Structures are given as structure tokens and as C-alpha cells.
Amino acid sequence: MFNIWEICKNDHSDSMNEKQNSAEGVTESSHQDSGQDVINKEEIDAEAQRLFDLGKRALVMKNMELAVRHMSSAIELWVKIYDEFNEKLITPHMLYGQALLDVYLANSRGLAVAGNDKQSDESNGDEEMKDEEGNEKGSADELMDEEEDEKANGEDETANGEEAEGAANGEDEEDVDDLQLAWEAIETARVGLIRLPTSLDNMARLGSCHVLLAEIASENGHFDDAITSISQAYSVFKEILPKHDRRIANCHCLKGANLEMSNKFEEAKKCFEAAIESLELRKKHLEDVLKEELDSTERLKVEEQLEQCIEYKDSIRNRMADVTQTAKFKLANILSNQPMVTVDDSEVDTESLIVRKKRLATTNENIVGKVPRLEPEIGESSENKEEKEIQE
């Protein structure tokens, strides 16, 4: 006969073993899940970094449409594992916002945007006309016949004017979206930067954010907001950059352009004069560098910077001359609208009056022109590094 105590003891032992095995199984399963999460996070991070690197390459190659796609995808992945204001996402947001702004500027000014032109479509045309087996789908005549059939069946929406109208409205909406997305990306980067400890690099990036926000505000016609943002950028730059740094001149120039758009001509002239003064200092600095011993690569780089400096200075001088002339025409227009003493018709020079009105119209059109972009692109080599190399 079995001893009941032994049976109970064995049952208790078996039960404990089952619980222990079950607990070990749960623990092992937990470790596997945790390990899988780590692997997934690393994979997401690696894929986001790969897309971001492709976006930077596209930005350097001036293929803005492709840069926007890659950087957007990279950020979408990163926000799954990081907070959107995380330090890791600051530069991606800045570059993404810059690419969006460049796409908008190119489209609004009628320039060809790399990655979105007809030549690109035509170069890929042969691949699109082949099926999975590599055989051509049909001749040009067959394609034309298919197109004619579609038109005959009323499938061509352009014939009814619907598609053309939708495309026109779509372009405007897309432009607005690009500008809005650019603002959101740059503003996210700005908020992320102000949460970080103060450093020269963080302050330089914060200043660049303010410059980009000023450009976006200017494109939206919010000139006062643009002036505020560029003033903030200058307040940052003047604390960390030498007076001959071209970003200082860019701030003066951009502020002057927005003041001009606001019809504040005297203030605009002062800003342009400050920009020219800064560029004069930069020109002298670069000329001094060229007197030193440099290898061929460094010398070529400095010579290119000197040439750009002179071009910037000349363009600002021309802009300042336009401001002076515009101010005169504005004043003449105001005076012409004031009540005047009765004058004999024979004393009025009709021909000169017509010429003056034409010149006024032309000048007003020029004022509405876009603000020039003189800020160096973020995607290029760091200006801080460039300045350090030159100073050394």
C-alpha cells in the first residue's frame, strides 16, 4: 500500500516542477520578445539612416523631389522609436524643411525641379512600355489608337475640362502644402534645439532655423514675421560668428529685402549698406588668406568663395540702387495724387507723364519680385568648419 504522505509529496514536487518549468518558459518567452523589440528598433533605425543618407545625397545633387521623398520616409520611421523633438531628428527636420522650401521656390519661380521633369519621364519611358517578360506592350500606333478609344468613350477627363481644372487647383494646393510642411519641419527642429544645452553648433543651427522660417514667412507675404525671424537669427549669429561670415551679410540682406517689401525704404537701405560692409570684411579676409601658403585644393576653394563674395556684394549694390529709385517713384506718385494748384494745360508735358507712369508700373512689379536667397544651403559643408579651416 502506498504511503499517502509520499503520494502527496510526489504530487507537490511534480506541481512545483511544472510551475518552475512554466515560469522558465514565460521568462524565456519574455526575453525573446524583448530581444525582438531591440532588433526591430535597430532595424528601423538602420533603415531610417539609410533613407536619410540617400536624401542628403539627393540634396547635394540638387534633386529636391527625391530628397523630400527619402527624408520624409526616414523621419516617419524615426518618430516610431524617438520623440519628434529628439536630438537625432533635428538635422533631418532641418534638411527636410529646406528641401520642401526649395521645391516650392523652384515651382513658384518656374524653374525645373530635378526628379520631376519631362526628361526624367522620357528616359524611363522604355522601361514603362515593357511588360514583366521584357516584351514591348505595343507600338506607338497602338498606343495612339488606345488613346483615341479612351477619348471616344469619354474616359479622357481633360476633354471635359475637369482634369485640367483639377490640375491647376492641385498645383496651388500642393505649393501651399509644401510651404506649410516646410514650416512645420523647421519649427520642430527649432523647438528641439532650444531644449538642448547651449553650444556653438546648436546656436548655429538655431540661427539657420530662424533664417529658413524668415524665408517661409516672406514667401507667404508675412513680411513683419519674416523681419522678426531674421532679427532673431542675427541676434544668434552675431554672438558666435565673426563679422566677415557671410551669414551675417545674409541676415542684413534678407531683412533689407523684407523691409523693402513693406515699403520701408530707408530702413531697407541701411540693412543693405550693413550687408555690403560685412561682405567687404569678408572679401578682405579671403584676400588675406590667399596670401598664405595653400595647397591647390584649398586655394581653389578660397578663390571660389571670394568670387561668390564679390557677386553677392554687386547684387546687393544693385538692389540698394533699385530701392533708392523705387523710393523716388513712390514719393513722386504720392505727390502726384496730392491736390494741386490749377495749371494751364499747355504747361503739362503729356509725353513725360506717360513715361513716368510706365516706369512706376514697372517698378511696382519689381517690388513684388521674390526675395533673393543668399543663405548657404544646410546640405552643403558646414560654414563653421569652413571658417575654422580658413582661419587655421
Tab-separated table of C-alpha atoms in Angstrom:
chain	number	residue	atom	x	y	z
A	1	MET	CA	0.000	0.000	0.000
A	2	PHE	CA	1.291	3.370	-0.942
A	3	ASN	CA	2.103	5.834	1.736
A	4	ILE	CA	-0.273	8.775	1.423
A	5	TRP	CA	2.433	11.216	2.580
A	6	GLU	CA	4.763	10.044	-0.154
A	7	ILE	CA	2.000	10.417	-2.740
A	8	CYS	CA	1.225	13.967	-1.579
A	9	LYS	CA	4.916	14.777	-1.506
A	10	ASN	CA	5.393	13.494	-5.031
A	11	ASP	CA	2.322	15.391	-6.250
A	12	HIS	CA	3.615	18.583	-4.637
A	13	SER	CA	7.055	18.026	-6.179
A	14	ASP	CA	5.532	17.454	-9.613
A	15	SER	CA	3.392	20.556	-9.229
A	16	MET	CA	6.402	22.675	-8.238
A	17	ASN	CA	8.357	21.344	-11.197
A	18	GLU	CA	5.527	22.229	-13.556
A	19	LYS	CA	5.283	25.743	-12.143
A	20	GLN	CA	9.040	26.199	-12.365
A	21	ASN	CA	9.100	24.959	-15.943
A	22	SER	CA	6.145	27.213	-16.742
A	23	ALA	CA	7.840	30.233	-15.151
A	24	GLU	CA	11.064	29.496	-17.002
A	25	GLY	CA	9.077	29.258	-20.205
A	26	VAL	CA	7.396	32.588	-19.582
A	27	THR	CA	10.716	34.201	-18.677
A	28	GLU	CA	12.374	32.798	-21.777
A	29	SER	CA	9.463	33.997	-23.884
A	30	SER	CA	9.765	37.482	-22.332
A	31	HIS	CA	13.444	37.622	-23.109
A	32	GLN	CA	12.726	36.591	-26.695
A	33	ASP	CA	10.071	39.318	-27.074
A	34	SER	CA	12.362	41.915	-25.533
A	35	GLY	CA	15.171	40.854	-27.820
A	36	GLN	CA	12.850	41.058	-30.798
A	37	ASP	CA	11.892	44.633	-29.817
A	38	VAL	CA	15.556	45.589	-29.665
A	39	ILE	CA	16.170	44.018	-33.060
A	40	ASN	CA	13.157	45.810	-34.550
A	41	LYS	CA	14.312	49.153	-33.124
A	42	GLU	CA	17.798	48.654	-34.516
A	43	GLU	CA	16.395	47.648	-37.891
A	44	ILE	CA	14.101	50.681	-38.003
A	45	ASP	CA	16.969	52.975	-37.003
A	46	ALA	CA	19.262	51.469	-39.645
A	47	GLU	CA	16.645	51.737	-42.399
A	48	ALA	CA	15.816	55.341	-41.441
A	49	GLN	CA	19.517	56.216	-41.504
A	50	ARG	CA	19.877	54.614	-44.942
A	51	LEU	CA	16.976	56.656	-46.321
A	52	PHE	CA	18.298	59.825	-44.698
A	53	ASP	CA	21.727	59.306	-46.289
A	54	LEU	CA	20.027	58.887	-49.672
A	55	GLY	CA	18.107	62.095	-49.028
A	56	LYS	CA	21.298	64.002	-48.215
A	57	ARG	CA	22.911	62.702	-51.384
A	58	ALA	CA	19.894	63.817	-53.419
A	59	LEU	CA	20.059	67.231	-51.737
A	60	VAL	CA	23.701	67.650	-52.713
A	61	MET	CA	22.835	66.590	-56.264
A	62	LYS	CA	20.040	69.234	-56.302
A	63	ASN	CA	17.396	66.527	-56.791
A	64	MET	CA	14.965	68.118	-54.361
A	65	GLU	CA	11.935	65.958	-55.161
A	66	LEU	CA	13.900	62.804	-54.405
A	67	ALA	CA	15.416	64.386	-51.274
A	68	VAL	CA	11.924	65.195	-49.987
A	69	ARG	CA	10.716	61.620	-50.533
A	70	HIS	CA	13.702	59.959	-48.847
A	71	MET	CA	13.811	62.336	-45.882
A	72	SER	CA	10.084	62.138	-45.327
A	73	SER	CA	10.290	58.338	-45.208
A	74	ALA	CA	13.284	58.475	-42.858
A	75	ILE	CA	11.510	60.800	-40.428
A	76	GLU	CA	8.356	58.655	-40.495
A	77	LEU	CA	10.448	55.689	-39.371
A	78	TRP	CA	12.428	57.593	-36.749
A	79	VAL	CA	9.357	59.013	-34.996
A	80	LYS	CA	8.289	55.415	-34.324
A	81	ILE	CA	11.245	54.936	-31.985
A	82	TYR	CA	12.166	58.516	-30.988
A	83	ASP	CA	10.294	61.589	-29.838
A	84	GLU	CA	9.884	64.038	-32.725
A	85	PHE	CA	11.904	66.654	-30.802
A	86	ASN	CA	14.725	64.191	-30.153
A	87	GLU	CA	18.208	65.479	-30.936
A	88	LYS	CA	18.618	62.771	-33.573
A	89	LEU	CA	15.758	64.232	-35.623
A	90	ILE	CA	16.829	67.889	-35.555
A	91	THR	CA	19.090	67.838	-38.609
A	92	PRO	CA	16.708	65.573	-40.590
A	93	HIS	CA	13.855	68.004	-39.922
A	94	MET	CA	16.013	70.963	-40.978
A	95	LEU	CA	17.118	69.314	-44.219
A	96	TYR	CA	13.601	68.080	-44.955
A	97	GLY	CA	12.206	71.582	-44.441
A	98	GLN	CA	14.906	73.086	-46.629
A	99	ALA	CA	14.216	70.598	-49.432
A	100	LEU	CA	10.469	71.342	-49.268
A	101	LEU	CA	11.167	75.068	-49.400
A	102	ASP	CA	13.487	74.630	-52.388
A	103	VAL	CA	10.841	72.601	-54.226
A	104	TYR	CA	8.270	75.322	-53.557
A	105	LEU	CA	10.632	78.094	-54.675
A	106	ALA	CA	11.542	76.234	-57.860
A	107	ASN	CA	7.892	75.592	-58.717
A	108	SER	CA	6.748	79.131	-57.888
A	109	ARG	CA	9.542	80.679	-59.952
A	110	GLY	CA	9.039	78.397	-62.935
A	111	LEU	CA	12.351	76.566	-62.568
A	112	ALA	CA	12.936	72.936	-63.459
A	113	VAL	CA	12.855	70.707	-60.398
A	114	ALA	CA	15.210	67.742	-60.591
A	115	GLY	CA	13.351	64.478	-60.340
A	116	ASN	CA	10.108	65.967	-61.620
A	117	ASP	CA	10.715	66.903	-65.260
A	118	LYS	CA	9.743	65.532	-68.647
A	119	GLN	CA	13.233	64.378	-69.487
A	120	SER	CA	13.181	62.057	-66.490
A	121	ASP	CA	9.856	60.646	-67.639
A	122	GLU	CA	11.132	60.166	-71.192
A	123	SER	CA	14.308	58.455	-70.006
A	124	ASN	CA	12.176	55.924	-68.130
A	125	GLY	CA	9.700	55.584	-70.977
A	126	ASP	CA	11.232	52.444	-72.457
A	127	GLU	CA	11.059	50.647	-69.114
A	128	GLU	CA	7.437	51.614	-68.595
A	129	MET	CA	6.457	50.288	-72.051
A	130	LYS	CA	7.762	46.809	-71.313
A	131	ASP	CA	5.877	44.053	-69.522
A	132	GLU	CA	7.277	41.647	-66.933
A	133	GLU	CA	8.766	39.406	-69.640
A	134	GLY	CA	10.641	42.318	-71.178
A	135	ASN	CA	8.469	42.449	-74.292
A	136	GLU	CA	7.099	45.695	-75.605
A	137	LYS	CA	3.418	46.195	-74.920
A	138	GLY	CA	2.681	47.758	-78.245
A	139	SER	CA	3.766	50.108	-80.951
A	140	ALA	CA	3.256	53.847	-80.904
A	141	ASP	CA	0.324	53.472	-83.306
A	142	GLU	CA	-1.403	51.030	-80.954
A	143	LEU	CA	-0.927	53.379	-78.040
A	144	MET	CA	-2.402	56.223	-80.076
A	145	ASP	CA	-5.367	54.018	-81.023
A	146	GLU	CA	-5.963	53.195	-77.369
A	147	GLU	CA	-5.824	56.865	-76.507
A	148	GLU	CA	-8.318	57.709	-79.232
A	149	ASP	CA	-10.669	54.968	-77.965
A	150	GLU	CA	-10.477	56.378	-74.464
A	151	LYS	CA	-11.376	59.820	-75.760
A	152	ALA	CA	-14.251	58.375	-77.803
A	153	ASN	CA	-15.652	56.637	-74.711
A	154	GLY	CA	-15.438	59.819	-72.686
A	155	GLU	CA	-12.715	58.484	-70.401
A	156	ASP	CA	-10.430	61.420	-71.115
A	157	GLU	CA	-11.407	63.867	-68.386
A	158	THR	CA	-9.368	66.639	-69.922
A	159	ALA	CA	-11.898	66.873	-72.757
A	160	ASN	CA	-14.493	67.965	-70.238
A	161	GLY	CA	-12.106	70.405	-68.623
A	162	GLU	CA	-12.333	68.612	-65.268
A	163	GLU	CA	-8.812	67.213	-65.161
A	164	ALA	CA	-7.195	70.449	-66.358
A	165	GLU	CA	-9.034	72.474	-63.752
A	166	GLY	CA	-8.216	69.928	-61.050
A	167	ALA	CA	-4.550	70.002	-62.019
A	168	ALA	CA	-4.442	73.782	-61.786
A	169	ASN	CA	-6.057	73.739	-58.366
A	170	GLY	CA	-3.908	70.790	-57.317
A	171	GLU	CA	-0.703	72.657	-58.047
A	172	ASP	CA	-1.753	75.559	-55.836
A	173	GLU	CA	-2.765	73.202	-53.029
A	174	GLU	CA	0.490	71.288	-53.383
A	175	ASP	CA	2.528	74.503	-53.208
A	176	VAL	CA	0.686	75.576	-50.087
A	177	ASP	CA	1.189	72.133	-48.574
A	178	ASP	CA	4.925	72.189	-49.330
A	179	LEU	CA	5.326	75.575	-47.663
A	180	GLN	CA	3.236	74.539	-44.659
A	181	LEU	CA	5.148	71.261	-44.291
A	182	ALA	CA	8.432	73.149	-44.563
A	183	TRP	CA	7.373	75.488	-41.753
A	184	GLU	CA	6.307	72.569	-39.546
A	185	ALA	CA	9.587	70.723	-40.110
A	186	ILE	CA	11.781	73.764	-39.398
A	187	GLU	CA	9.697	74.764	-36.375
A	188	THR	CA	10.036	71.230	-34.988
A	189	ALA	CA	13.810	71.463	-35.385
A	190	ARG	CA	13.828	74.885	-33.698
A	191	VAL	CA	11.878	73.610	-30.685
A	192	GLY	CA	14.202	70.624	-30.433
A	193	LEU	CA	17.261	72.889	-30.490
A	194	ILE	CA	16.105	75.218	-27.726
A	195	ARG	CA	15.722	72.162	-25.479
A	196	LEU	CA	19.376	71.209	-25.929
A	197	PRO	CA	22.334	72.540	-23.948
A	198	THR	CA	23.886	75.693	-25.376
A	199	SER	CA	26.794	75.063	-27.760
A	200	LEU	CA	28.281	76.755	-30.801
A	201	ASP	CA	26.912	74.094	-33.132
A	202	ASN	CA	23.414	74.214	-31.627
A	203	MET	CA	23.357	78.013	-31.774
A	204	ALA	CA	24.496	77.980	-35.415
A	205	ARG	CA	21.728	75.535	-36.316
A	206	LEU	CA	19.201	77.598	-34.367
A	207	GLY	CA	20.204	80.677	-36.338
A	208	SER	CA	19.779	78.752	-39.600
A	209	CYS	CA	16.287	77.691	-38.476
A	210	HIS	CA	15.331	81.330	-37.947
A	211	VAL	CA	16.639	82.208	-41.428
A	212	LEU	CA	14.563	79.460	-43.056
A	213	LEU	CA	11.480	80.488	-41.068
A	214	ALA	CA	12.035	84.053	-42.283
A	215	GLU	CA	12.138	82.875	-45.899
A	216	ILE	CA	8.927	80.907	-45.455
A	217	ALA	CA	7.182	83.892	-43.864
A	218	SER	CA	8.410	86.126	-46.683
A	219	GLU	CA	7.080	83.725	-49.339
A	220	ASN	CA	3.710	83.816	-47.570
A	221	GLY	CA	3.756	87.625	-47.687
A	222	HIS	CA	4.128	87.912	-43.893
A	223	PHE	CA	6.954	90.419	-44.063
A	224	ASP	CA	6.726	91.552	-40.430
A	225	ASP	CA	7.060	87.943	-39.255
A	226	ALA	CA	9.992	87.486	-41.622
A	227	ILE	CA	11.709	90.570	-40.200
A	228	THR	CA	11.195	89.245	-36.663
A	229	SER	CA	12.659	85.835	-37.536
A	230	ILE	CA	15.674	87.264	-39.349
A	231	SER	CA	16.328	89.629	-36.446
A	232	GLN	CA	16.358	86.599	-34.144
A	233	ALA	CA	18.790	84.860	-36.491
A	234	TYR	CA	21.103	87.869	-36.454
A	235	SER	CA	20.969	88.028	-32.649
A	236	VAL	CA	22.222	84.428	-32.563
A	237	PHE	CA	24.835	84.729	-35.314
A	238	LYS	CA	26.450	87.912	-34.046
A	239	GLU	CA	27.289	86.135	-30.765
A	240	ILE	CA	29.114	83.203	-32.365
A	241	LEU	CA	30.302	84.277	-35.817
A	242	PRO	CA	32.974	86.756	-36.958
A	243	LYS	CA	31.741	89.888	-38.709
A	244	HIS	CA	33.120	88.674	-42.042
A	245	ASP	CA	30.982	85.487	-42.016
A	246	ARG	CA	28.622	85.603	-44.975
A	247	ARG	CA	25.667	84.537	-42.807
A	248	ILE	CA	25.901	87.931	-41.140
A	249	ALA	CA	25.630	89.620	-44.545
A	250	ASN	CA	22.768	87.299	-45.486
A	251	CYS	CA	20.784	88.380	-42.436
A	252	HIS	CA	21.205	92.054	-43.329
A	253	CYS	CA	20.263	91.391	-46.953
A	254	LEU	CA	17.181	89.300	-46.176
A	255	LYS	CA	15.965	91.811	-43.619
A	256	GLY	CA	16.509	94.644	-46.099
A	257	ALA	CA	14.536	92.811	-48.777
A	258	ASN	CA	11.563	92.315	-46.443
A	259	LEU	CA	11.717	95.922	-45.312
A	260	GLU	CA	11.633	96.919	-48.971
A	261	MET	CA	8.542	94.742	-49.480
A	262	SER	CA	6.982	96.619	-46.560
A	263	ASN	CA	7.762	99.960	-48.250
A	264	LYS	CA	10.231	100.878	-45.501
A	265	PHE	CA	12.848	102.034	-47.963
A	266	GLU	CA	15.171	103.987	-45.683
A	267	GLU	CA	15.442	101.095	-43.226
A	268	ALA	CA	15.977	98.710	-46.133
A	269	LYS	CA	18.844	100.842	-47.448
A	270	LYS	CA	20.542	100.750	-44.045
A	271	CYS	CA	20.305	96.954	-43.995
A	272	PHE	CA	21.768	96.666	-47.491
A	273	GLU	CA	24.594	99.013	-46.503
A	274	ALA	CA	25.315	96.803	-43.469
A	275	ALA	CA	25.357	93.735	-45.739
A	276	ILE	CA	27.852	95.381	-48.092
A	277	GLU	CA	30.033	96.379	-45.146
A	278	SER	CA	30.051	92.786	-43.908
A	279	LEU	CA	30.917	91.471	-47.368
A	280	GLU	CA	33.759	93.977	-47.646
A	281	LEU	CA	35.196	92.492	-44.450
A	282	ARG	CA	34.768	89.008	-45.870
A	283	LYS	CA	36.456	89.991	-49.126
A	284	LYS	CA	39.469	91.376	-47.236
A	285	HIS	CA	39.616	88.254	-45.061
A	286	LEU	CA	39.641	85.926	-48.063
A	287	GLU	CA	42.253	88.029	-49.855
A	288	ASP	CA	44.466	87.766	-46.772
A	289	VAL	CA	44.014	84.001	-46.748
A	290	LEU	CA	45.104	83.798	-50.387
A	291	LYS	CA	48.402	85.440	-49.422
A	292	GLU	CA	49.218	82.441	-47.245
A	293	GLU	CA	50.652	79.133	-48.398
A	294	LEU	CA	47.793	76.893	-49.527
A	295	ASP	CA	47.607	73.689	-51.496
A	296	SER	CA	45.835	73.749	-54.853
A	297	THR	CA	42.518	72.429	-53.476
A	298	GLU	CA	42.340	74.930	-50.630
A	299	ARG	CA	43.343	77.808	-52.895
A	300	LEU	CA	40.653	76.922	-55.421
A	301	LYS	CA	38.063	76.752	-52.647
A	302	VAL	CA	39.008	80.176	-51.262
A	303	GLU	CA	39.056	81.700	-54.759
A	304	GLU	CA	35.534	80.413	-55.368
A	305	GLN	CA	34.383	81.909	-52.066
A	306	LEU	CA	35.974	85.227	-52.995
A	307	GLU	CA	34.214	85.218	-56.366
A	308	GLN	CA	30.876	84.485	-54.690
A	309	CYS	CA	31.504	87.245	-52.166
A	310	ILE	CA	32.060	89.801	-54.930
A	311	GLU	CA	28.942	88.622	-56.784
A	312	TYR	CA	26.851	88.897	-53.610
A	313	LYS	CA	28.147	92.379	-52.967
A	314	ASP	CA	27.390	93.546	-56.520
A	315	SER	CA	23.869	92.096	-56.395
A	316	ILE	CA	23.175	93.885	-53.114
A	317	ARG	CA	24.507	97.161	-54.525
A	318	ASN	CA	22.100	96.795	-57.443
A	319	ARG	CA	19.262	96.016	-55.071
A	320	MET	CA	20.075	99.095	-52.993
A	321	ALA	CA	20.087	101.248	-56.123
A	322	ASP	CA	16.662	99.849	-57.032
A	323	VAL	CA	15.385	100.706	-53.563
A	324	THR	CA	16.577	104.294	-53.925
A	325	GLN	CA	14.919	104.629	-57.320
A	326	THR	CA	11.715	102.986	-56.129
A	327	ALA	CA	11.531	105.334	-53.146
A	328	LYS	CA	11.772	108.309	-55.510
A	329	PHE	CA	8.975	106.983	-57.719
A	330	LYS	CA	6.808	106.243	-54.692
A	331	LEU	CA	7.289	109.796	-53.478
A	332	ALA	CA	6.530	111.177	-56.934
A	333	ASN	CA	3.387	109.061	-57.097
A	334	ILE	CA	2.236	110.323	-53.696
A	335	LEU	CA	2.875	113.925	-54.683
A	336	SER	CA	1.040	113.452	-57.975
A	337	ASN	CA	-2.058	112.376	-56.035
A	338	GLN	CA	-1.999	115.446	-53.800
A	339	PRO	CA	-4.334	118.408	-54.530
A	340	MET	CA	-2.570	120.715	-56.935
A	341	VAL	CA	-2.937	124.341	-57.938
A	342	THR	CA	-4.741	124.790	-61.252
A	343	VAL	CA	-2.232	124.787	-64.098
A	344	ASP	CA	-2.639	125.728	-67.726
A	345	ASP	CA	-2.954	122.569	-69.878
A	346	SER	CA	-0.305	123.869	-72.222
A	347	GLU	CA	2.291	123.581	-69.447
A	348	VAL	CA	1.746	119.850	-68.913
A	349	ASP	CA	4.281	117.574	-70.605
A	350	THR	CA	1.980	114.694	-71.559
A	351	GLU	CA	4.735	112.533	-73.018
A	352	SER	CA	6.913	112.688	-69.907
A	353	LEU	CA	3.870	111.934	-67.724
A	354	ILE	CA	3.135	108.762	-69.682
A	355	VAL	CA	6.764	107.659	-69.444
A	356	ARG	CA	6.765	108.267	-65.689
A	357	LYS	CA	3.622	106.191	-65.207
A	358	LYS	CA	5.112	103.333	-67.210
A	359	ARG	CA	8.263	103.421	-65.108
A	360	LEU	CA	6.163	103.428	-61.945
A	361	ALA	CA	4.267	100.353	-63.088
A	362	THR	CA	7.484	98.551	-63.931
A	363	THR	CA	8.987	99.454	-60.580
A	364	ASN	CA	5.947	98.216	-58.690
A	365	GLU	CA	6.195	94.873	-60.489
A	366	ASN	CA	9.831	94.584	-59.471
A	367	ILE	CA	8.976	95.205	-55.823
A	368	VAL	CA	6.662	92.229	-55.798
A	369	GLY	CA	9.528	90.038	-57.006
A	370	LYS	CA	10.786	87.223	-54.849
A	371	VAL	CA	13.301	87.803	-52.096
A	372	PRO	CA	16.766	86.602	-53.158
A	373	ARG	CA	18.120	83.580	-51.335
A	374	LEU	CA	21.661	84.206	-50.230
A	375	GLU	CA	21.720	81.902	-47.215
A	376	PRO	CA	24.139	78.974	-47.806
A	377	GLU	CA	22.320	75.658	-48.018
A	378	ILE	CA	22.321	73.474	-44.952
A	379	GLY	CA	23.092	70.455	-47.071
A	380	GLU	CA	26.464	71.868	-48.015
A	381	SER	CA	29.600	71.634	-45.889
A	382	SER	CA	29.334	73.396	-42.538
A	383	GLU	CA	30.177	77.064	-42.678
A	384	ASN	CA	31.662	76.764	-39.181
A	385	LYS	CA	34.067	74.138	-40.469
A	386	GLU	CA	34.842	76.288	-43.476
A	387	GLU	CA	35.626	79.292	-41.295
A	388	LYS	CA	37.820	77.223	-38.976
A	389	GLU	CA	39.764	75.799	-41.914
A	390	ILE	CA	40.333	79.262	-43.352
A	391	GLN	CA	41.338	80.761	-40.018
A	392	GLU	CA	43.801	77.953	-39.365
